[in-house]
Coordinates of C-alpha atoms and ligand atoms in Angstrom, one line a residue:
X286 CA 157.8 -26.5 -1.3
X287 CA 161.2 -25.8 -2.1
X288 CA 164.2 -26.0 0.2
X289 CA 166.1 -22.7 0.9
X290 CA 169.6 -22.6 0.3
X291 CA 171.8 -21.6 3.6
X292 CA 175.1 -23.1 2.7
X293 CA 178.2 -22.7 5.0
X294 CA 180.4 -19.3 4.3
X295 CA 183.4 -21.1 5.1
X296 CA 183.5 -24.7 2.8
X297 CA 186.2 -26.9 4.3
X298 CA 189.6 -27.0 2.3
X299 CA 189.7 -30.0 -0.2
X300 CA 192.5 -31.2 1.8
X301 CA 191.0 -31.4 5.0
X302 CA 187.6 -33.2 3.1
X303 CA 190.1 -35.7 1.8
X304 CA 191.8 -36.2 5.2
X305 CA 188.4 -36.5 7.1
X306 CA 187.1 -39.1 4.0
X307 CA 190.6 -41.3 4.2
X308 CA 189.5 -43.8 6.9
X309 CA 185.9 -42.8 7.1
X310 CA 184.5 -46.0 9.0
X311 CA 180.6 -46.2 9.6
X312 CA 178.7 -42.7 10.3
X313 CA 181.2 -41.4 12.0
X314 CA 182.2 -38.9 9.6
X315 CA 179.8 -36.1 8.3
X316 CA 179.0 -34.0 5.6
X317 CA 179.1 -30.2 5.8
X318 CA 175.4 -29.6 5.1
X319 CA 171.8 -31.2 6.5
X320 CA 168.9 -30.5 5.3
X321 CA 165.7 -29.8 7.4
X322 CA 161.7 -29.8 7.3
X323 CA 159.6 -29.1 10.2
X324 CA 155.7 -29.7 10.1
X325 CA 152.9 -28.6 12.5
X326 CA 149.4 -29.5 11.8
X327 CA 149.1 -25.8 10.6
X328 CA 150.7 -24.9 7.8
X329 CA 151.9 -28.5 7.5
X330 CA 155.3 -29.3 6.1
X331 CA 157.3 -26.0 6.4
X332 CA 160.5 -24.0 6.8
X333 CA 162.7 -26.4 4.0
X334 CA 166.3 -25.5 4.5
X335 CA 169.8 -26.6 4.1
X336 CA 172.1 -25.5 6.4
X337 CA 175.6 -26.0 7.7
X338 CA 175.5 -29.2 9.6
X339 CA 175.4 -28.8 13.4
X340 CA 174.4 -29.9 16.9
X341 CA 170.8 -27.5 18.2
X342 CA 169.2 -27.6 21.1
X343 CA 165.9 -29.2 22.5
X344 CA 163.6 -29.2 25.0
X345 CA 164.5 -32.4 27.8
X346 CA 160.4 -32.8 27.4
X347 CA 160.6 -32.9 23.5
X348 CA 158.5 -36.4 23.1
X349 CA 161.1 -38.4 21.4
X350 CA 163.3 -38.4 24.2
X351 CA 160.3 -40.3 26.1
X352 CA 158.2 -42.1 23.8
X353 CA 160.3 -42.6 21.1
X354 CA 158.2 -41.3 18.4
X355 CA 161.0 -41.8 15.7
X356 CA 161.7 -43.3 12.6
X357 CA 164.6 -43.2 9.6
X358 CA 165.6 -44.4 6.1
X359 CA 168.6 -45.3 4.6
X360 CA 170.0 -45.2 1.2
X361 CA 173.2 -44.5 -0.5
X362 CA 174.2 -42.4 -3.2
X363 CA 176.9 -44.2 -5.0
X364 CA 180.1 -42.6 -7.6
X365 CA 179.3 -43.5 -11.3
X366 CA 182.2 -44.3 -13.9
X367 CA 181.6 -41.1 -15.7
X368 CA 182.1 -39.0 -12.3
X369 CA 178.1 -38.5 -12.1
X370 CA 176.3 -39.4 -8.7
X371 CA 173.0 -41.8 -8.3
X372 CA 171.4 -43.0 -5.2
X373 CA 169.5 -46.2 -5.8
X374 CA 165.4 -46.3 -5.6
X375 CA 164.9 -43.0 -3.5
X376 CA 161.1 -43.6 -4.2
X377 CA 161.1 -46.9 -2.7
X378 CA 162.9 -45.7 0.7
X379 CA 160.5 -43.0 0.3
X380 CA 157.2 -45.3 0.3
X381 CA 158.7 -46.9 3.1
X382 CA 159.3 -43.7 5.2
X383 CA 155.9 -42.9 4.7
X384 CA 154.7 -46.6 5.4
X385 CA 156.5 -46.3 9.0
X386 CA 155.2 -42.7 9.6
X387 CA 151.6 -44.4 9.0
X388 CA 152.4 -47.1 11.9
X389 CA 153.9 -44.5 14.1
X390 CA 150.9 -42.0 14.0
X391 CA 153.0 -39.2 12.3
X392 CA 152.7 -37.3 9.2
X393 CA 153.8 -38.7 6.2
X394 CA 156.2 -36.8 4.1
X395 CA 155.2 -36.2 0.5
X396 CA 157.5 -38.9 -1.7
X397 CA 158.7 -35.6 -3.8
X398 CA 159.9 -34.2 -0.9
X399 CA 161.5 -37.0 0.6
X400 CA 163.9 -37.7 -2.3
X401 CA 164.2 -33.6 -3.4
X402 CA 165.4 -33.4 0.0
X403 CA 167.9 -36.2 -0.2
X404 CA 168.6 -34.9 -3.5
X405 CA 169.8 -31.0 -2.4
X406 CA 172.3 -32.1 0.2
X407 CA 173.6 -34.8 -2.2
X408 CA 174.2 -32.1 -4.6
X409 CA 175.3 -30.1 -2.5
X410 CA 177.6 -32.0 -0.6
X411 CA 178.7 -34.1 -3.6
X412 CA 182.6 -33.9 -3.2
X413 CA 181.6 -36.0 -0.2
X414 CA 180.7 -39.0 -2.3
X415 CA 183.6 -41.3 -2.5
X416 CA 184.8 -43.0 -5.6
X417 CA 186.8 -45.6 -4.0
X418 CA 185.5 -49.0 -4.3
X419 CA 183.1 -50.2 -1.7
X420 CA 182.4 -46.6 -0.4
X421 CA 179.9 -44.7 -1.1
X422 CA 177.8 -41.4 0.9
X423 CA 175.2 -42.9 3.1
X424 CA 172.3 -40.9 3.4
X425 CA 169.7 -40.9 6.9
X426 CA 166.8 -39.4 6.5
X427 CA 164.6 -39.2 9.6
X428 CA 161.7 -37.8 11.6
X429 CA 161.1 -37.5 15.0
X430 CA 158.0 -36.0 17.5
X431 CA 159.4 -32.2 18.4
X432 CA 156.1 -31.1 20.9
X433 CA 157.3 -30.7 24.6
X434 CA 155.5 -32.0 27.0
X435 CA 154.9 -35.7 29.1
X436 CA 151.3 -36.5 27.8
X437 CA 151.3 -39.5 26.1
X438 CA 149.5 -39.5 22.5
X439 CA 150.7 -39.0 19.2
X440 CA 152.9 -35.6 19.2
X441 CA 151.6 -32.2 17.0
X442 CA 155.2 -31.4 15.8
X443 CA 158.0 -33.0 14.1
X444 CA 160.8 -32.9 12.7
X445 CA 162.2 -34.4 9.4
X446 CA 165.7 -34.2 8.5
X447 CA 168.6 -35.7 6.5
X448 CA 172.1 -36.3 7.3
X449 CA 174.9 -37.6 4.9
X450 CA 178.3 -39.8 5.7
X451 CA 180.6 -41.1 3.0
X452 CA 181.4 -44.4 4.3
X453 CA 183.4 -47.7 3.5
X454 CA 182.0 -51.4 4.0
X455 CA 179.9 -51.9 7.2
X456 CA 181.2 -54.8 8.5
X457 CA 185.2 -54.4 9.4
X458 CA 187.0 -56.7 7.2
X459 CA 185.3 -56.8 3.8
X460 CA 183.2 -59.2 2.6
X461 CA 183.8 -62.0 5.0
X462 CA 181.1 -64.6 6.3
X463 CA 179.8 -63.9 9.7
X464 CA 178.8 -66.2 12.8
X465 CA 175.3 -65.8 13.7
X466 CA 173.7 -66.9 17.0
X467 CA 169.9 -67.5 17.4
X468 CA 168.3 -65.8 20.0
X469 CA 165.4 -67.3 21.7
X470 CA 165.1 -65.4 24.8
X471 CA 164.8 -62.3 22.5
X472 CA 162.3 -61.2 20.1
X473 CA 162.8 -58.5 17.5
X474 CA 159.1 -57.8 16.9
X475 CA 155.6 -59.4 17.4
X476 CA 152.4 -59.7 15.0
X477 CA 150.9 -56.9 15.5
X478 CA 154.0 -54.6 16.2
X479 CA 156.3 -52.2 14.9
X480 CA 158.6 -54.8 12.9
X481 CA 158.2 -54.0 9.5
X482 CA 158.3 -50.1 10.5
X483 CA 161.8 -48.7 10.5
X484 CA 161.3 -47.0 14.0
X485 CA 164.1 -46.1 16.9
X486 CA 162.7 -48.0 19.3
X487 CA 163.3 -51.9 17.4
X488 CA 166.9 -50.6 17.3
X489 CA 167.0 -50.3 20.8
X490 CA 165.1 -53.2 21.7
X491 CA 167.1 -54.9 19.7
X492 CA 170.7 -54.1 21.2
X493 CA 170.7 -56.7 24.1
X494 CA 170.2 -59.4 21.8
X495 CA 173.2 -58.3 19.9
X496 CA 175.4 -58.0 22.8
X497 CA 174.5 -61.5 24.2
X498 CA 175.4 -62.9 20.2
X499 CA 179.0 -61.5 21.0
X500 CA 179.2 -63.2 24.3
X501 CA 178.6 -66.3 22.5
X502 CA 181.3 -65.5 20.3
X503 CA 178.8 -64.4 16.9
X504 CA 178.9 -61.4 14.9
X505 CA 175.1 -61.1 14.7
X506 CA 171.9 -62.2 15.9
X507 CA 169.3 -64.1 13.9
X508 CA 165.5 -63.2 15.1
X509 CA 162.7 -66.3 15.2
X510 CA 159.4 -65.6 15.2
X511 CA 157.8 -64.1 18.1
X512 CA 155.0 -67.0 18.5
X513 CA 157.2 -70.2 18.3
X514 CA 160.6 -69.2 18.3
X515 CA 160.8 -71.5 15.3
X516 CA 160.5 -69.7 12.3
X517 CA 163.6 -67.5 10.8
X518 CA 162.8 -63.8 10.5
X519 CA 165.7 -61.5 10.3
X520 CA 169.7 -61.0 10.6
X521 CA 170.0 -58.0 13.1
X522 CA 169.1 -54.9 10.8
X523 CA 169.2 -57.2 7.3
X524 CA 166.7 -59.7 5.9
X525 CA 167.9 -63.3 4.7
X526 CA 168.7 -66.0 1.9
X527 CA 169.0 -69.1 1.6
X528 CA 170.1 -71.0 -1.5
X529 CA 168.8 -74.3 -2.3
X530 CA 170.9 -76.4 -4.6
X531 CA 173.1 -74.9 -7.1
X532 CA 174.1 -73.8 -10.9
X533 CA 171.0 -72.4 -12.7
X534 CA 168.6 -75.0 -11.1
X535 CA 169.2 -73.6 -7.7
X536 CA 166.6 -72.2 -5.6
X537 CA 166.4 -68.9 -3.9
X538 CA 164.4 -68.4 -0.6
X539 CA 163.8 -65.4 1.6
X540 CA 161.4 -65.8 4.7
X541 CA 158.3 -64.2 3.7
X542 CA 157.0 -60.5 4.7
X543 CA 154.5 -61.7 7.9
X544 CA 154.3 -58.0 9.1
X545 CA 157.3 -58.7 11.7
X546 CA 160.0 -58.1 9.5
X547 CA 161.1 -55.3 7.9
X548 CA 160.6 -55.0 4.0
X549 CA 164.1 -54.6 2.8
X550 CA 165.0 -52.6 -0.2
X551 CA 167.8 -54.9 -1.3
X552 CA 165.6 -58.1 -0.5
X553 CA 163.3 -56.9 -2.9
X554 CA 165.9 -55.8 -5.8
X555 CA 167.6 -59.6 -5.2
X556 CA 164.2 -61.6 -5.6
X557 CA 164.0 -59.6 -8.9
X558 CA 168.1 -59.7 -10.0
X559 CA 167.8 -63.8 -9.0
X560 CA 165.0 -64.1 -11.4
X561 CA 166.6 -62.3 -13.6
X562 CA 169.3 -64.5 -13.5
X563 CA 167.0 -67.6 -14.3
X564 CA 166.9 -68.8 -10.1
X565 CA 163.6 -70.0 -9.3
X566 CA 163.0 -67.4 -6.3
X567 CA 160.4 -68.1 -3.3
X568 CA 158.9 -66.1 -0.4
X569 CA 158.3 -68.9 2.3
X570 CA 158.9 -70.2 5.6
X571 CA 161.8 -71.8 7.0
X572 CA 162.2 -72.5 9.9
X573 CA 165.3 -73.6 12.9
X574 CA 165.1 -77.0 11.6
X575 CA 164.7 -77.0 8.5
X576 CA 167.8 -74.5 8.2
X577 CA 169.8 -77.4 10.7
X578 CA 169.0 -79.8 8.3
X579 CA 169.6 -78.4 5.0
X580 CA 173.0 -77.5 5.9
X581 CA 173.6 -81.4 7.4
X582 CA 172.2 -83.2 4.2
X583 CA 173.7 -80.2 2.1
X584 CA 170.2 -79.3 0.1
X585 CA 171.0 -75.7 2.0
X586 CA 174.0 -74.4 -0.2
X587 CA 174.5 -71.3 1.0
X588 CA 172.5 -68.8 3.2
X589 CA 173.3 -64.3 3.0
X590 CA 172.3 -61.4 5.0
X591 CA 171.2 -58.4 3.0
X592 CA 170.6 -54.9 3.5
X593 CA 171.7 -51.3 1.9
X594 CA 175.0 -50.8 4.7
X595 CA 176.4 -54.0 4.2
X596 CA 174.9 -55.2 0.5
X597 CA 175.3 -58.9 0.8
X598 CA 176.9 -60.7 3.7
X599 CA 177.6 -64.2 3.7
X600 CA 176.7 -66.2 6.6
X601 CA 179.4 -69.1 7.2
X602 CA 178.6 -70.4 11.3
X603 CA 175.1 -70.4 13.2
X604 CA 174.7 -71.0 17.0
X605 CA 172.1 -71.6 19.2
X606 CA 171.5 -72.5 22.8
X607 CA 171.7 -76.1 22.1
X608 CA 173.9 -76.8 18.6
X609 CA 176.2 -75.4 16.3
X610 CA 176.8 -75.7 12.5
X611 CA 178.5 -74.4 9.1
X612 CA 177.3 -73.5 6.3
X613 CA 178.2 -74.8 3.7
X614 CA 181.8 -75.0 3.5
X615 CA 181.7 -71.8 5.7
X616 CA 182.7 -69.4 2.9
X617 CA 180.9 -67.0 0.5
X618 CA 179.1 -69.1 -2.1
X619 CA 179.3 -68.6 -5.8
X620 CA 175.3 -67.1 -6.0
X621 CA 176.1 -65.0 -2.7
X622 CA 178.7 -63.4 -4.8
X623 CA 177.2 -63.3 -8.5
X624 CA 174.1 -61.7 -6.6
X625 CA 176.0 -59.6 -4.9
X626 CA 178.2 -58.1 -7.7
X627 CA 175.1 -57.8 -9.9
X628 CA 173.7 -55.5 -7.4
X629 CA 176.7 -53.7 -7.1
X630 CA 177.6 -52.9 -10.2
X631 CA 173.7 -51.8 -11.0
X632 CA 174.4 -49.4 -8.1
X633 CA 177.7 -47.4 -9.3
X634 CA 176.7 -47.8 -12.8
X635 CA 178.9 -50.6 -14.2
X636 CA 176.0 -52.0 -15.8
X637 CA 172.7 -51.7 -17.3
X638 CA 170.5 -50.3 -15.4
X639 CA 167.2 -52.6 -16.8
X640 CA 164.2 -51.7 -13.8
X641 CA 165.8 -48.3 -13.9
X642 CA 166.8 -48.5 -10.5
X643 CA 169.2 -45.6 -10.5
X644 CA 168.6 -42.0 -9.6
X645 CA 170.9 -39.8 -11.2
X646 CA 171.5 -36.5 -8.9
X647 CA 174.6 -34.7 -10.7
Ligands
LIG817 C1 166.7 -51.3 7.1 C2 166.5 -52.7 7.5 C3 166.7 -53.8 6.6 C4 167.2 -53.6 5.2 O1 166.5 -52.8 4.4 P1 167.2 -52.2 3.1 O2 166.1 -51.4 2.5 O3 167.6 -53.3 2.2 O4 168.4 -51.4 3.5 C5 166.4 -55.1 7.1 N1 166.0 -55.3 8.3 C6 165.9 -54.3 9.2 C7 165.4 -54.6 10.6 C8 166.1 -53.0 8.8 O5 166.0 -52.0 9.7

């Protein structure tokens, strides 16, 4: 299926782009263009356009707005030295699209389509994508249940769409270490339920955690296990590392995928880049104690968030209902930061390119 072409008839003046791309924050500032594909059982996917971006209007008994019948992606298309534009592993946001679409009974979206899609408004829209460093256009893909009406069971139209925002670095105030709190009342997900699907509804099961981490005076929440409240899952929307030792004989651990958490893009690119590097790299457990520990007898040497917004994000402070500790010295740690600018500079091109990880659009 290929996407029909309904551009806008009146582009916005370069001047105004550059005005609107100055201070662009976090999706709060949009491209001119989305694209769109609907799907019914009969003819399947259909009607592939991109139009001018814009608000439509729904049904208040479209599905989604009750059972949440909703899932998304994101990637980034990134500036290359020689003024070309890349995303980084479309095909692997698109497996997971379609992995989440599985869990959430809804049809899953050919991978071709998912990243021609992505593709067309990125190349359509690519004076959006910033060349400044740290910024880059974000793209969301997503998918939601269109049917109307209150019956609940899996819906027998959707939506899939994509929506672009050039953006800066996700967390205010650059590359800084952030306080985490652990949060036992809450639980992100459960064996057995949506966690390693990208879905709406986590999000927003999610957000009361968050708000109780800033009461406590954290930037983010860490998830534990849903069983035993024990074992370290997830940084609010990013997965986790933790560095044992250092130099070349350190290790590098991330908790392993148990089916709760959600199977990060950039967790997977970093287990490979580490090894690369010569780290020994694990999948494991690790759990409350063990992270309390390794920080007091200083075999824990450092410990990052990670995730496509925000890249890498050092964690420096964790609290929990009954202690408080640093990590490490409570600043970015060499690894943290040789990991991190290895990623980066696979991602806007400033070196090789060796799993061929980039995507080149224009
Ligand atoms: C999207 C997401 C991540 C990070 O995935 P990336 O592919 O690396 O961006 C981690 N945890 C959760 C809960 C997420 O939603």
């Amino acid at each position: 299926m290929s996407l029909v072409l309904q551009p806008t008839t009146q582009p916005l003046p370069d001047a105004e782009r550059a005005a609107r791309m100055a201070k662009p924050g976090f999706g709060r500032v949009f491209t001119e263009h989305m694209v769109t594909i609907d799907w019914n059982a009969e003819p399947g996917w259909h009607d592939g356009r991109l139009t001018p971006y814009g608000p439509f209007s729904v049904d208040p008994a479209m599905m989604t707005l009750h059972y949440a019948q909703s899932i998304f992606e994101g990637l980034k298309a990134y500036r290359q030295p020689d003024g070309s534009v890349a995303t980084f592993r479309p095909y692997a946001n698109a497996a997971r699209f379609q992995a989440s679409a599985r869990r959430l009974a809804m049809p899953e979206l050919p991978q071709e389509m998912f990243v021609e899609a992505v593709d067309t408004l990125v190349r359509q829209d690519q004076s959006w994508v910033p060349s400044e460093q740290e910024q880059s256009l974000y793209l969301r893909p997503f998918m939601f249940a269109t049917e109307v009406g209150l019956g609940v069971r899996p819906s027998n139209a959707f939506r899939f769409m994509v929506l672009a925002c050039p953006v800066e670095g996700y967390f205010p105030g650059g590359v800084k270490p952030v306080s985490v709190w652990l949060s036992k009342e809450y639980v992100r997900a459960a064996p057995g339920g949506t966690g390693a699907a990208k879905c709406a509804g986590n999000y927003a099961a999610s957000l009361i955690a968050q708000a109780q981490a800033a009461e406590q005076g954290c930037d983010q929440v860490v998830w534990l296990d849903a069983n035993e409240r024990r074992w370290i899952e997830e940084m609010g929307g990013m997965n986790l590392y933790f560095v044992r030792g250092s130099g070349p004989g350190a290790t590098i651990l991330t908790p392993s995928l148990t089916g709760s958490l959600l199977p990060g893009i950039t967790r997977d690119s970093l287990l490979q880049l580490a090894a690369d590097r010569g780290y020994t790299v694990e999948e494991g457990k690790i759990s409350v104690d063990d992270w309390r520990q390794g920080n007091a007898d200083g075999t824990i040497t450092e410990v990052f968030a990670c995730g496509t917004a925000a890249v890498i994000t050092p964690v420096g402070s964790v609290k929990s209902a009954d202690a408080s500790w640093t990590v490490g010295d409570g600043t970015a740690g060499p690894i943290t930061m040789e990991l991190r600018r290895a990623l980066v500079d696979i991602q806007t091109g400033k070196a090789e390119d060796p799993h061929g990880w980039r995507h080149t659009i224009v």
